[in-house]
Amino acid sequence: MIIDAHCHYFTKNAKLDFVQGSSIEDHIKDCDLAGIDKFVLFTIGGLFRDFIESNDEIAAVANKFPSRIIPFGTINPWYEEESLEEINRCIKVLKLKGFKLHPWMTGFPINSDLMDTMMREISRFDVPVIIHSGTPPWSEPLQIAELAYRFPKVKFIMAHMGITDLWKEAIDAARMCSNIWLETSGVPSLPIKTAVEEIGSDRIVFGSDSPYGGKGGHIFQLNKVRFLGLKEEDEGRILGKNLSKILNLD
Ligand SMILES: [Zn+2]
């Protein structure tokens, strides 16, 4: 089973005209073409606008396609009280399966103690947290490592594994913290291959960051992994098995 760890849901509310969005139906068609069975879906607009409303949107669209969508919520540490409540509502009422955090878009340093109350609450549940990485000053891999070190029970997925400039730090972060998994979107092939060699295929998960990348983006991101010439079992772990375990899908 192929699972994509990183997709965004574009709604009119997102107001991101500079990105070519796609409807959820188009998104699913693209997944079908690429052979992707399930995908993690989270907001884009809720990362910098109303996160509570965006969590409702994600839950509603996931209910329409329950066999395909693994819905994740988001919170905003600048709204601590609301976020604490929202963590519980997302898991218990909306049945969301994890959280996405975007320090750069939401505007907070991921390693600050601003995160502590929220991470303590999240760590009460067995749900993963995916964090955008690679854009200083707030989303650097070693800052994420600092957070992962403080909250060893939480499973952290490092989206983009540091992108083009900070992938070596991303591998270091994963080496230091066994609760960090590296996600493959936005990064070239070489860092993925190096990560397999240095930390092993069981610590890497496939993600596409679609609909960024436009039509064919899923296939391009998948091929980055497929053309590495990995052993079948390594490729299988990266493309779905690892995430399936993280999410307790089996
Ligand atoms: Zn993204």
GROMACS .gro file of C-alpha atoms in nm, residues 28-238:
model
  211
   28ILE     CA    1  -0.796   1.171  -0.585
   29LYS     CA    2  -0.778   1.123  -0.964
   30ASP     CA    3  -0.410   1.219  -0.954
   31CYS     CA    4  -0.354   0.971  -0.670
   32ASP     CA    5  -0.522   0.700  -0.878
   33LEU     CA    6  -0.291   0.775  -1.172
   34ALA     CA    7   0.014   0.755  -0.945
   35GLY     CA    8  -0.108   0.441  -0.765
   36ILE     CA    9  -0.134   0.613  -0.426
   37ASP     CA   10  -0.385   0.433  -0.204
   38LYS     CA   11  -0.423   0.679   0.085
   39PHE     CA   12  -0.301   1.025   0.170
   40VAL     CA   13  -0.262   1.241   0.477
   41LEU     CA   14  -0.456   1.563   0.423
   42PHE     CA   15  -0.425   1.888   0.613
   43THR     CA   16  -0.511   2.250   0.569
   44ILE     CA   17  -0.322   2.530   0.403
   45GLY     CA   18  -0.541   2.829   0.499
   46GLY     CA   19  -0.567   2.718   0.863
   47LEU     CA   20  -0.191   2.751   0.902
   48PHE     CA   21  -0.225   3.129   0.899
   49ARG     CA   22  -0.598   3.197   0.935
   50ASP     CA   23  -0.878   3.034   1.134
   51PHE     CA   24  -0.741   2.696   1.240
   52ILE     CA   25  -1.060   2.583   1.412
   53GLU     CA   26  -1.269   2.635   1.098
   54SER     CA   27  -1.004   2.458   0.891
   55ASN     CA   28  -1.015   2.152   1.118
   56ASP     CA   29  -1.390   2.129   1.055
   57GLU     CA   30  -1.325   2.149   0.679
   58ILE     CA   31  -1.070   1.868   0.691
   59ALA     CA   32  -1.302   1.644   0.895
   60ALA     CA   33  -1.590   1.706   0.654
   61VAL     CA   34  -1.392   1.623   0.340
   62ALA     CA   35  -1.237   1.315   0.505
   63ASN     CA   36  -1.586   1.189   0.585
   64LYS     CA   37  -1.668   1.204   0.212
   65PHE     CA   38  -1.369   0.984   0.119
   66PRO     CA   39  -1.292   0.778   0.430
   67SER     CA   40  -1.103   0.503   0.248
   68ARG     CA   41  -0.860   0.750   0.090
   69ILE     CA   42  -0.809   1.042   0.329
   70ILE     CA   43  -0.618   1.033   0.658
   71PRO     CA   44  -0.715   1.367   0.811
   72PHE     CA   45  -0.477   1.579   1.022
   73GLY     CA   46  -0.567   1.892   1.218
   74THR     CA   47  -0.368   2.198   1.308
   75ILE     CA   48  -0.332   2.431   1.605
   76ASN     CA   49  -0.173   2.769   1.672
   77PRO     CA   50   0.049   2.810   1.979
   78TRP     CA   51  -0.025   3.184   1.995
   79TYR     CA   52  -0.381   3.082   2.091
   80GLU     CA   53  -0.292   2.847   2.372
   81GLU     CA   54  -0.628   2.801   2.542
   82GLU     CA   55  -0.816   2.748   2.215
   83SER     CA   56  -0.544   2.513   2.089
   84LEU     CA   57  -0.559   2.296   2.400
   85GLU     CA   58  -0.931   2.257   2.355
   86GLU     CA   59  -0.887   2.202   1.984
   87ILE     CA   60  -0.636   1.917   2.032
   88ASN     CA   61  -0.901   1.728   2.226
   89ARG     CA   62  -1.183   1.817   1.987
   90CYS     CA   63  -0.974   1.712   1.683
   91ILE     CA   64  -0.898   1.370   1.829
   92LYS     CA   65  -1.215   1.287   2.021
   93VAL     CA   66  -1.488   1.458   1.818
   94LEU     CA   67  -1.352   1.508   1.464
   95LYS     CA   68  -1.150   1.181   1.475
   96LEU     CA   69  -0.846   1.340   1.315
   97LYS     CA   70  -0.535   1.120   1.317
   98GLY     CA   71  -0.251   1.365   1.375
   99PHE     CA   72  -0.142   1.729   1.358
  100LYS     CA   73   0.043   1.947   1.113
  101LEU     CA   74   0.250   2.241   1.238
  102HIS     CA   75   0.402   2.508   1.018
  103PRO     CA   76   0.630   2.737   1.224
  104TRP     CA   77   0.718   2.952   0.923
  105MET     CA   78   0.360   3.018   0.802
  106THR     CA   79   0.204   3.039   1.149
  107GLY     CA   80   0.494   3.245   1.282
  108PHE     CA   81   0.643   3.075   1.587
  109PRO     CA   82   0.977   2.915   1.680
  110ILE     CA   83   0.924   2.537   1.698
  111ASN     CA   84   1.179   2.488   1.976
  112SER     CA   85   1.045   2.758   2.209
  113ASP     CA   86   0.865   2.677   2.533
  114LEU     CA   87   0.556   2.825   2.370
  115MET     CA   88   0.503   2.471   2.245
  116ASP     CA   89   0.527   2.293   2.579
  117THR     CA   90   0.166   2.299   2.700
  118MET     CA   91   0.039   2.189   2.361
  119MET     CA   92   0.295   1.914   2.315
  120ARG     CA   93   0.221   1.782   2.663
  121GLU     CA   94  -0.143   1.758   2.565
  122ILE     CA   95  -0.067   1.592   2.230
  123SER     CA   96   0.164   1.342   2.401
  124ARG     CA   97  -0.135   1.208   2.596
  125PHE     CA   98  -0.256   1.059   2.267
  126ASP     CA   99  -0.073   0.829   2.028
  127VAL     CA  100  -0.090   1.063   1.728
  128PRO     CA  101   0.197   1.186   1.509
  129VAL     CA  102   0.291   1.548   1.444
  130ILE     CA  103   0.422   1.653   1.103
  131ILE     CA  104   0.629   1.972   1.102
  132HIS     CA  105   0.741   2.182   0.806
  133SER     CA  106   1.121   2.202   0.803
  134GLY     CA  107   1.407   2.371   0.623
  135THR     CA  108   1.322   2.739   0.640
  136PRO     CA  109   1.516   2.941   0.896
  137PRO     CA  110   1.475   3.094   1.145
  138TRP     CA  111   1.192   2.886   1.293
  139SER     CA  112   1.177   2.550   1.118
  140GLU     CA  113   1.533   2.422   1.111
  141PRO     CA  114   1.591   2.048   1.155
  142LEU     CA  115   1.795   2.088   1.474
  143GLN     CA  116   1.523   2.305   1.628
  144ILE     CA  117   1.278   2.024   1.555
  145ALA     CA  118   1.526   1.782   1.715
  146GLU     CA  119   1.521   1.996   2.029
  147LEU     CA  120   1.142   1.962   2.048
  148ALA     CA  121   1.155   1.589   1.973
  149TYR     CA  122   1.414   1.543   2.247
  150ARG     CA  123   1.186   1.716   2.499
  151PHE     CA  124   0.885   1.504   2.396
  152PRO     CA  125   1.022   1.154   2.333
  153LYS     CA  126   0.677   0.990   2.336
  154VAL     CA  127   0.553   1.191   2.037
  155LYS     CA  128   0.629   1.068   1.684
  156PHE     CA  129   0.750   1.358   1.471
  157ILE     CA  130   0.755   1.358   1.092
  158MET     CA  131   0.998   1.616   0.955
  159ALA     CA  132   0.833   1.740   0.633
  160HIS     CA  133   1.080   1.807   0.347
  161MET     CA  134   1.372   1.673   0.556
  162GLY     CA  135   1.539   2.015   0.561
  163ILE     CA  136   1.462   2.090   0.192
  164THR     CA  137   1.764   2.165  -0.029
  165ASP     CA  138   1.996   2.338   0.217
  166LEU     CA  139   1.950   2.166   0.550
  167TRP     CA  140   1.910   1.797   0.468
  168LYS     CA  141   2.238   1.699   0.633
  169GLU     CA  142   2.110   1.852   0.957
  170ALA     CA  143   1.784   1.665   0.905
  171ILE     CA  144   1.972   1.334   0.895
  172ASP     CA  145   2.166   1.439   1.207
  173ALA     CA  146   1.837   1.524   1.381
  174ALA     CA  147   1.693   1.182   1.298
  175ARG     CA  148   2.014   1.015   1.414
  176MET     CA  149   1.989   1.198   1.749
  177CYS     CA  150   1.615   1.140   1.804
  178SER     CA  151   1.460   0.801   1.736
  179ASN     CA  152   1.116   0.965   1.738
  180ILE     CA  153   1.185   1.163   1.417
  181TRP     CA  154   1.095   1.033   1.070
  182LEU     CA  155   1.212   1.219   0.758
  183GLU     CA  156   0.959   1.297   0.484
  184THR     CA  157   1.067   1.314   0.120
  185SER     CA  158   0.877   1.602  -0.045
  186GLY     CA  159   1.066   1.909  -0.166
  187VAL     CA  160   1.409   1.752  -0.129
  188PRO     CA  161   1.623   1.617  -0.415
  189SER     CA  162   1.698   1.245  -0.457
  190LEU     CA  163   2.052   1.241  -0.317
  191PRO     CA  164   1.949   1.336   0.037
  192ILE     CA  165   1.691   1.055   0.040
  193LYS     CA  166   1.949   0.799  -0.072
  194THR     CA  167   2.198   0.928   0.186
  195ALA     CA  168   1.933   0.909   0.458
  196VAL     CA  169   1.861   0.545   0.371
  197GLU     CA  170   2.232   0.466   0.400
  198GLU     CA  171   2.288   0.660   0.721
  199ILE     CA  172   1.974   0.612   0.931
  200GLY     CA  173   1.795   0.329   0.751
  201SER     CA  174   1.476   0.297   0.546
  202ASP     CA  175   1.253   0.250   0.849
  203ARG     CA  176   1.293   0.618   0.942
  204ILE     CA  177   1.184   0.771   0.611
  205VAL     CA  178   0.831   0.831   0.479
  206PHE     CA  179   0.713   0.934   0.133
  207GLY     CA  180   0.529   1.264   0.092
  208SER     CA  181   0.432   1.467  -0.215
  209ASP     CA  182   0.328   1.811  -0.079
  210SER     CA  183   0.062   1.813  -0.352
  211PRO     CA  184  -0.115   2.003  -0.499
  212TYR     CA  185   0.207   2.206  -0.492
  213GLY     CA  186   0.390   2.084  -0.798
  214GLY     CA  187   0.072   2.082  -1.006
  215LYS     CA  188  -0.048   1.803  -1.234
  216GLY     CA  189   0.184   1.506  -1.221
  217GLY     CA  190   0.337   1.622  -0.894
  218HIS     CA  191   0.248   1.295  -0.721
  219ILE     CA  192   0.422   1.090  -0.989
  220PHE     CA  193   0.730   1.311  -0.986
  221GLN     CA  194   0.764   1.284  -0.609
  222LEU     CA  195   0.709   0.907  -0.615
  223ASN     CA  196   0.967   0.858  -0.888
  224LYS     CA  197   1.227   1.042  -0.681
  225VAL     CA  198   1.212   0.743  -0.445
  226ARG     CA  199   1.159   0.475  -0.709
  227PHE     CA  200   1.459   0.577  -0.922
  228LEU     CA  201   1.697   0.543  -0.629
  229GLY     CA  202   1.728   0.173  -0.706
  230LEU     CA  203   1.663   0.068  -0.347
  231LYS     CA  204   1.595  -0.285  -0.234
  232GLU     CA  205   1.227  -0.371  -0.262
  233GLU     CA  206   1.180  -0.392   0.115
  234ASP     CA  207   1.344  -0.051   0.169
  235GLU     CA  208   1.122   0.109  -0.097
  236GLY     CA  209   0.814  -0.055   0.052
  237ARG     CA  210   0.889   0.085   0.396
  238ILE     CA  211   0.938   0.438   0.264
   0.00000   0.00000   0.00000
